[in-house]
Amino acid sequence: MENNIYIEKATGLNAYEQDSIYRSVKSIVQTPIGTCPFRRAMGLKTVTPRDNSPVEANKYASDVMSQIDNWDERILCTEVTYKDEKARIVVNVRP
């Protein structure tokens, strides 16, 4: 599965900070829950939806948004779309 991660409202962030946010989101969405040592609650219940149904896409989006909110206080996930085995994740930098 391909993840496209977009960081919006990143004014004032240098390249290192933007890269750090990108890596954080990527790590969260590519980790199955229970597999991260010392952080067993981090990760997604389903790393990829079982099919392209709206119900599965909604479950995936909800899981992504809640996990990002739990594990990275610098950002707020504002949009997650999943279609044709591609996820688009949009995050905003918190002020």
PDB file of C-alpha atoms in Angstrom, residues 37-76:
ATOM      1  CA  PRO A  37       8.484  -2.523  21.633  1.00  0.00           C
ATOM      2  CA  PHE A  38       7.717  -0.368  24.688  1.00  0.00           C
ATOM      3  CA  ARG A  39       4.737   1.177  22.856  1.00  0.00           C
ATOM      4  CA  ARG A  40       2.355  -1.715  22.326  1.00  0.00           C
ATOM      5  CA  ALA A  41      -0.641   0.619  21.918  1.00  0.00           C
ATOM      6  CA  MET A  42       0.956   2.406  18.948  1.00  0.00           C
ATOM      7  CA  GLY A  43      -0.059   1.364  15.449  1.00  0.00           C
ATOM      8  CA  LEU A  44      -3.088   0.475  13.408  1.00  0.00           C
ATOM      9  CA  LYS A  45      -5.532  -2.353  14.013  1.00  0.00           C
ATOM     10  CA  THR A  46      -5.577  -2.966  10.281  1.00  0.00           C
ATOM     11  CA  VAL A  47      -2.575  -1.601   8.390  1.00  0.00           C
ATOM     12  CA  THR A  48      -4.501  -1.894   5.121  1.00  0.00           C
ATOM     13  CA  PRO A  49      -8.272  -2.137   4.695  1.00  0.00           C
ATOM     14  CA  ARG A  50      -9.539  -5.558   3.597  1.00  0.00           C
ATOM     15  CA  ASP A  51     -11.326  -4.139   0.574  1.00  0.00           C
ATOM     16  CA  ASN A  52     -12.293  -0.834  -1.046  1.00  0.00           C
ATOM     17  CA  SER A  53     -15.694  -0.602   0.633  1.00  0.00           C
ATOM     18  CA  PRO A  54     -16.658   2.706   2.262  1.00  0.00           C
ATOM     19  CA  VAL A  55     -17.048   0.954   5.628  1.00  0.00           C
ATOM     20  CA  GLU A  56     -13.483  -0.404   5.589  1.00  0.00           C
ATOM     21  CA  ALA A  57     -12.116   2.929   4.359  1.00  0.00           C
ATOM     22  CA  ASN A  58     -13.924   4.717   7.206  1.00  0.00           C
ATOM     23  CA  LYS A  59     -12.571   2.280   9.805  1.00  0.00           C
ATOM     24  CA  TYR A  60      -9.064   2.809   8.441  1.00  0.00           C
ATOM     25  CA  ALA A  61      -9.420   6.603   8.435  1.00  0.00           C
ATOM     26  CA  SER A  62     -10.762   6.644  11.982  1.00  0.00           C
ATOM     27  CA  ASP A  63      -7.909   4.448  13.211  1.00  0.00           C
ATOM     28  CA  VAL A  64      -5.279   6.591  11.468  1.00  0.00           C
ATOM     29  CA  MET A  65      -6.707   9.835  12.845  1.00  0.00           C
ATOM     30  CA  SER A  66      -6.954   8.588  16.418  1.00  0.00           C
ATOM     31  CA  GLN A  67      -3.470   7.049  16.412  1.00  0.00           C
ATOM     32  CA  ILE A  68      -1.840  10.201  15.023  1.00  0.00           C
ATOM     33  CA  ASP A  69      -3.692  12.264  17.616  1.00  0.00           C
ATOM     34  CA  ASN A  70      -2.489   9.927  20.390  1.00  0.00           C
ATOM     35  CA  TRP A  71       1.155   9.686  19.376  1.00  0.00           C
ATOM     36  CA  ASP A  72       2.222  13.036  17.904  1.00  0.00           C
ATOM     37  CA  GLU A  73       1.126  16.173  19.709  1.00  0.00           C
ATOM     38  CA  ARG A  74       2.743  18.451  17.104  1.00  0.00           C
ATOM     39  CA  ILE A  75       0.142  17.721  14.437  1.00  0.00           C
ATOM     40  CA  LEU A  76      -3.559  17.244  13.842  1.00  0.00           C
TER      41      LEU A  76
END
